[in-house]
């Protein structure tokens, strides 16, 4: 695992994640252990937590409509779920399991969250699995789900690692300080340990999302 501090990728001596924010965002291609990591964080947290999953939101959308309408419905539903989770003060930890493999899509996603309903810091995890481990996860998924699309997953991985992908691209200092508190690169979701250091903070503002 690597932790990105001031845009320098310094490899840490251990694999401990320190979560000090109420909102955690996990990004990466399909089948890279994002859901496994989200569940691990949630299960080890001593308090009420909620996971908002990209796949779960997709499954709630009517697919019998044009793609642009599907995309718009997905964005609206996802943001609505995030807003509801943040405004529910009983949720002490909110974990977003998202795709956002493109730099621009990740930037827009985080800016929308900040603009609409959340003013405090965000912890960002980016999955960066070696190909052999990613292949292992894909094979395991294929055994359970015959609809696993290897071509699409590999295309996502290629884009994620490109200059326009959210793994390689770094936010400018201005955006980084505003959007995220800590940023981690996860190379093996199964090998990490987690430490929580969350201090409750008062939201500076809460805006109502207007559909």
PDB file of C-alpha atoms in Angstrom, residues 39-166:
ATOM      1  CA  UNK A  39     -17.147  -4.219   4.140  1.00  0.00           C
ATOM      2  CA  UNK A  40     -13.921  -4.649   6.101  1.00  0.00           C
ATOM      3  CA  UNK A  41     -13.914  -0.982   7.098  1.00  0.00           C
ATOM      4  CA  UNK A  42     -17.588  -1.124   8.040  1.00  0.00           C
ATOM      5  CA  UNK A  43     -17.285  -4.325  10.084  1.00  0.00           C
ATOM      6  CA  UNK A  44     -14.310  -3.061  12.095  1.00  0.00           C
ATOM      7  CA  UNK A  45     -15.766   0.364  12.828  1.00  0.00           C
ATOM      8  CA  UNK A  46     -17.184   0.664  16.377  1.00  0.00           C
ATOM      9  CA  UNK A  47     -20.253   2.657  15.492  1.00  0.00           C
ATOM     10  CA  UNK A  48     -23.019   2.949  12.922  1.00  0.00           C
ATOM     11  CA  UNK A  49     -21.715   2.934   9.349  1.00  0.00           C
ATOM     12  CA  UNK A  50     -23.318   2.791   5.938  1.00  0.00           C
ATOM     13  CA  UNK A  51     -21.992   1.596   2.573  1.00  0.00           C
ATOM     14  CA  UNK A  52     -23.272   3.197  -0.622  1.00  0.00           C
ATOM     15  CA  UNK A  53     -22.376   0.926  -3.520  1.00  0.00           C
ATOM     16  CA  UNK A  54     -22.120   1.833  -7.206  1.00  0.00           C
ATOM     17  CA  UNK A  55     -23.483  -1.591  -8.148  1.00  0.00           C
ATOM     18  CA  UNK A  56     -26.456  -1.319  -5.790  1.00  0.00           C
ATOM     19  CA  UNK A  57     -27.435   2.045  -7.271  1.00  0.00           C
ATOM     20  CA  UNK A  58     -27.118   0.698 -10.827  1.00  0.00           C
ATOM     21  CA  UNK A  59     -29.394  -2.217  -9.974  1.00  0.00           C
ATOM     22  CA  UNK A  60     -32.177   0.187  -8.968  1.00  0.00           C
ATOM     23  CA  UNK A  61     -32.282   1.890 -12.376  1.00  0.00           C
ATOM     24  CA  UNK A  62     -34.609   0.998 -15.225  1.00  0.00           C
ATOM     25  CA  UNK A  63     -32.334  -0.193 -18.041  1.00  0.00           C
ATOM     26  CA  UNK A  64     -35.072   0.054 -20.700  1.00  0.00           C
ATOM     27  CA  UNK A  65     -34.315   3.655 -21.601  1.00  0.00           C
ATOM     28  CA  UNK A  66     -31.665   5.605 -23.537  1.00  0.00           C
ATOM     29  CA  UNK A  67     -28.145   5.531 -22.092  1.00  0.00           C
ATOM     30  CA  UNK A  68     -28.051   9.273 -21.425  1.00  0.00           C
ATOM     31  CA  UNK A  69     -31.187   8.969 -19.275  1.00  0.00           C
ATOM     32  CA  UNK A  70     -29.716   5.969 -17.459  1.00  0.00           C
ATOM     33  CA  UNK A  71     -26.555   7.970 -16.714  1.00  0.00           C
ATOM     34  CA  UNK A  72     -28.520  10.974 -15.472  1.00  0.00           C
ATOM     35  CA  UNK A  73     -30.796   8.819 -13.299  1.00  0.00           C
ATOM     36  CA  UNK A  74     -27.749   7.082 -11.838  1.00  0.00           C
ATOM     37  CA  UNK A  75     -26.062  10.376 -10.893  1.00  0.00           C
ATOM     38  CA  UNK A  76     -29.208  11.783  -9.318  1.00  0.00           C
ATOM     39  CA  UNK A  77     -29.928   8.634  -7.327  1.00  0.00           C
ATOM     40  CA  UNK A  78     -26.331   8.293  -6.138  1.00  0.00           C
ATOM     41  CA  UNK A  79     -26.110  11.896  -4.951  1.00  0.00           C
ATOM     42  CA  UNK A  80     -29.511  11.617  -3.297  1.00  0.00           C
ATOM     43  CA  UNK A  81     -28.362   8.553  -1.333  1.00  0.00           C
ATOM     44  CA  UNK A  82     -25.142  10.307  -0.322  1.00  0.00           C
ATOM     45  CA  UNK A  83     -27.049  13.395   0.828  1.00  0.00           C
ATOM     46  CA  UNK A  84     -29.481  11.306   2.878  1.00  0.00           C
ATOM     47  CA  UNK A  85     -26.640   9.344   4.505  1.00  0.00           C
ATOM     48  CA  UNK A  86     -24.714  12.500   5.417  1.00  0.00           C
ATOM     49  CA  UNK A  87     -27.762  14.289   6.799  1.00  0.00           C
ATOM     50  CA  UNK A  88     -28.519  11.297   9.025  1.00  0.00           C
ATOM     51  CA  UNK A  89     -26.360  12.154  12.033  1.00  0.00           C
ATOM     52  CA  UNK A  90     -26.570   8.593  13.342  1.00  0.00           C
ATOM     53  CA  UNK A  91     -24.266   7.529  10.485  1.00  0.00           C
ATOM     54  CA  UNK A  92     -20.850   8.020  12.050  1.00  0.00           C
ATOM     55  CA  UNK A  93     -19.004   6.611   9.032  1.00  0.00           C
ATOM     56  CA  UNK A  94     -20.102   6.734   5.383  1.00  0.00           C
ATOM     57  CA  UNK A  95     -18.303   4.569   2.813  1.00  0.00           C
ATOM     58  CA  UNK A  96     -18.758   5.161  -0.913  1.00  0.00           C
ATOM     59  CA  UNK A  97     -17.851   2.173  -3.097  1.00  0.00           C
ATOM     60  CA  UNK A  98     -17.621   3.789  -6.541  1.00  0.00           C
ATOM     61  CA  UNK A  99     -16.147   3.305 -10.017  1.00  0.00           C
ATOM     62  CA  UNK A 100     -14.878   6.784 -11.002  1.00  0.00           C
ATOM     63  CA  UNK A 101     -11.871   5.480 -12.911  1.00  0.00           C
ATOM     64  CA  UNK A 102     -11.509   8.729 -14.853  1.00  0.00           C
ATOM     65  CA  UNK A 103      -9.765  11.736 -13.338  1.00  0.00           C
ATOM     66  CA  UNK A 104     -12.421  14.201 -14.527  1.00  0.00           C
ATOM     67  CA  UNK A 105     -15.301  12.029 -13.299  1.00  0.00           C
ATOM     68  CA  UNK A 106     -13.676  11.639  -9.867  1.00  0.00           C
ATOM     69  CA  UNK A 107     -12.964  15.369  -9.659  1.00  0.00           C
ATOM     70  CA  UNK A 108     -16.563  16.225 -10.598  1.00  0.00           C
ATOM     71  CA  UNK A 109     -17.936  13.612  -8.175  1.00  0.00           C
ATOM     72  CA  UNK A 110     -15.997  14.979  -5.199  1.00  0.00           C
ATOM     73  CA  UNK A 111     -16.810  18.594  -6.100  1.00  0.00           C
ATOM     74  CA  UNK A 112     -20.540  17.784  -6.258  1.00  0.00           C
ATOM     75  CA  UNK A 113     -20.437  16.124  -2.829  1.00  0.00           C
ATOM     76  CA  UNK A 114     -18.654  19.145  -1.390  1.00  0.00           C
ATOM     77  CA  UNK A 115     -21.021  21.604  -3.047  1.00  0.00           C
ATOM     78  CA  UNK A 116     -24.264  19.869  -2.125  1.00  0.00           C
ATOM     79  CA  UNK A 117     -24.060  18.277   1.269  1.00  0.00           C
ATOM     80  CA  UNK A 118     -20.637  17.805   2.857  1.00  0.00           C
ATOM     81  CA  UNK A 119     -18.123  20.395   4.021  1.00  0.00           C
ATOM     82  CA  UNK A 120     -15.589  18.357   5.974  1.00  0.00           C
ATOM     83  CA  UNK A 121     -12.621  16.206   4.986  1.00  0.00           C
ATOM     84  CA  UNK A 122     -12.710  13.064   2.817  1.00  0.00           C
ATOM     85  CA  UNK A 123     -10.435  10.019   2.902  1.00  0.00           C
ATOM     86  CA  UNK A 124      -9.785   8.659  -0.601  1.00  0.00           C
ATOM     87  CA  UNK A 125      -8.695   5.075  -1.349  1.00  0.00           C
ATOM     88  CA  UNK A 126      -7.584   4.060  -4.859  1.00  0.00           C
ATOM     89  CA  UNK A 127      -7.236   0.354  -5.636  1.00  0.00           C
ATOM     90  CA  UNK A 128      -4.069  -0.508  -7.582  1.00  0.00           C
ATOM     91  CA  UNK A 129      -3.912  -4.289  -7.793  1.00  0.00           C
ATOM     92  CA  UNK A 130      -1.056  -6.114  -9.533  1.00  0.00           C
ATOM     93  CA  UNK A 131      -2.406  -7.829 -12.627  1.00  0.00           C
ATOM     94  CA  UNK A 132      -2.046 -11.343 -11.202  1.00  0.00           C
ATOM     95  CA  UNK A 133      -4.133 -10.453  -8.137  1.00  0.00           C
ATOM     96  CA  UNK A 134      -6.719  -8.657 -10.264  1.00  0.00           C
ATOM     97  CA  UNK A 135      -6.907 -11.721 -12.514  1.00  0.00           C
ATOM     98  CA  UNK A 136      -7.472 -13.914  -9.449  1.00  0.00           C
ATOM     99  CA  UNK A 137     -10.386 -11.734  -8.346  1.00  0.00           C
ATOM    100  CA  UNK A 138     -11.875 -11.806 -11.860  1.00  0.00           C
ATOM    101  CA  UNK A 139     -11.695 -15.610 -12.020  1.00  0.00           C
ATOM    102  CA  UNK A 140     -13.333 -15.916  -8.597  1.00  0.00           C
ATOM    103  CA  UNK A 141     -16.098 -13.548  -9.635  1.00  0.00           C
ATOM    104  CA  UNK A 142     -16.642 -15.403 -12.913  1.00  0.00           C
ATOM    105  CA  UNK A 143     -17.289 -18.631 -10.999  1.00  0.00           C
ATOM    106  CA  UNK A 144     -20.149 -16.923  -9.148  1.00  0.00           C
ATOM    107  CA  UNK A 145     -21.424 -14.715 -11.961  1.00  0.00           C
ATOM    108  CA  UNK A 146     -21.475 -16.007 -15.534  1.00  0.00           C
ATOM    109  CA  UNK A 147     -22.136 -12.471 -16.790  1.00  0.00           C
ATOM    110  CA  UNK A 148     -18.713 -11.231 -15.704  1.00  0.00           C
ATOM    111  CA  UNK A 149     -17.420  -9.154 -18.632  1.00  0.00           C
ATOM    112  CA  UNK A 150     -13.645  -9.640 -18.844  1.00  0.00           C
ATOM    113  CA  UNK A 151     -13.288  -7.292 -21.832  1.00  0.00           C
ATOM    114  CA  UNK A 152     -15.008  -4.429 -20.028  1.00  0.00           C
ATOM    115  CA  UNK A 153     -13.016  -4.957 -16.832  1.00  0.00           C
ATOM    116  CA  UNK A 154      -9.699  -4.948 -18.696  1.00  0.00           C
ATOM    117  CA  UNK A 155     -10.742  -1.821 -20.604  1.00  0.00           C
ATOM    118  CA  UNK A 156     -11.524  -0.133 -17.289  1.00  0.00           C
ATOM    119  CA  UNK A 157      -8.119  -1.129 -15.936  1.00  0.00           C
ATOM    120  CA  UNK A 158      -6.331   0.258 -19.004  1.00  0.00           C
ATOM    121  CA  UNK A 159      -8.144   3.581 -18.739  1.00  0.00           C
ATOM    122  CA  UNK A 160      -7.588   3.790 -14.972  1.00  0.00           C
ATOM    123  CA  UNK A 161      -3.827   3.608 -15.552  1.00  0.00           C
ATOM    124  CA  UNK A 162      -3.838   6.087 -18.449  1.00  0.00           C
ATOM    125  CA  UNK A 163      -2.973   9.780 -18.223  1.00  0.00           C
ATOM    126  CA  UNK A 164      -6.702  10.540 -18.003  1.00  0.00           C
ATOM    127  CA  UNK A 165      -7.310   7.896 -15.352  1.00  0.00           C
ATOM    128  CA  UNK A 166      -7.933   8.727 -11.721  1.00  0.00           C
TER     129      UNK A 166
END
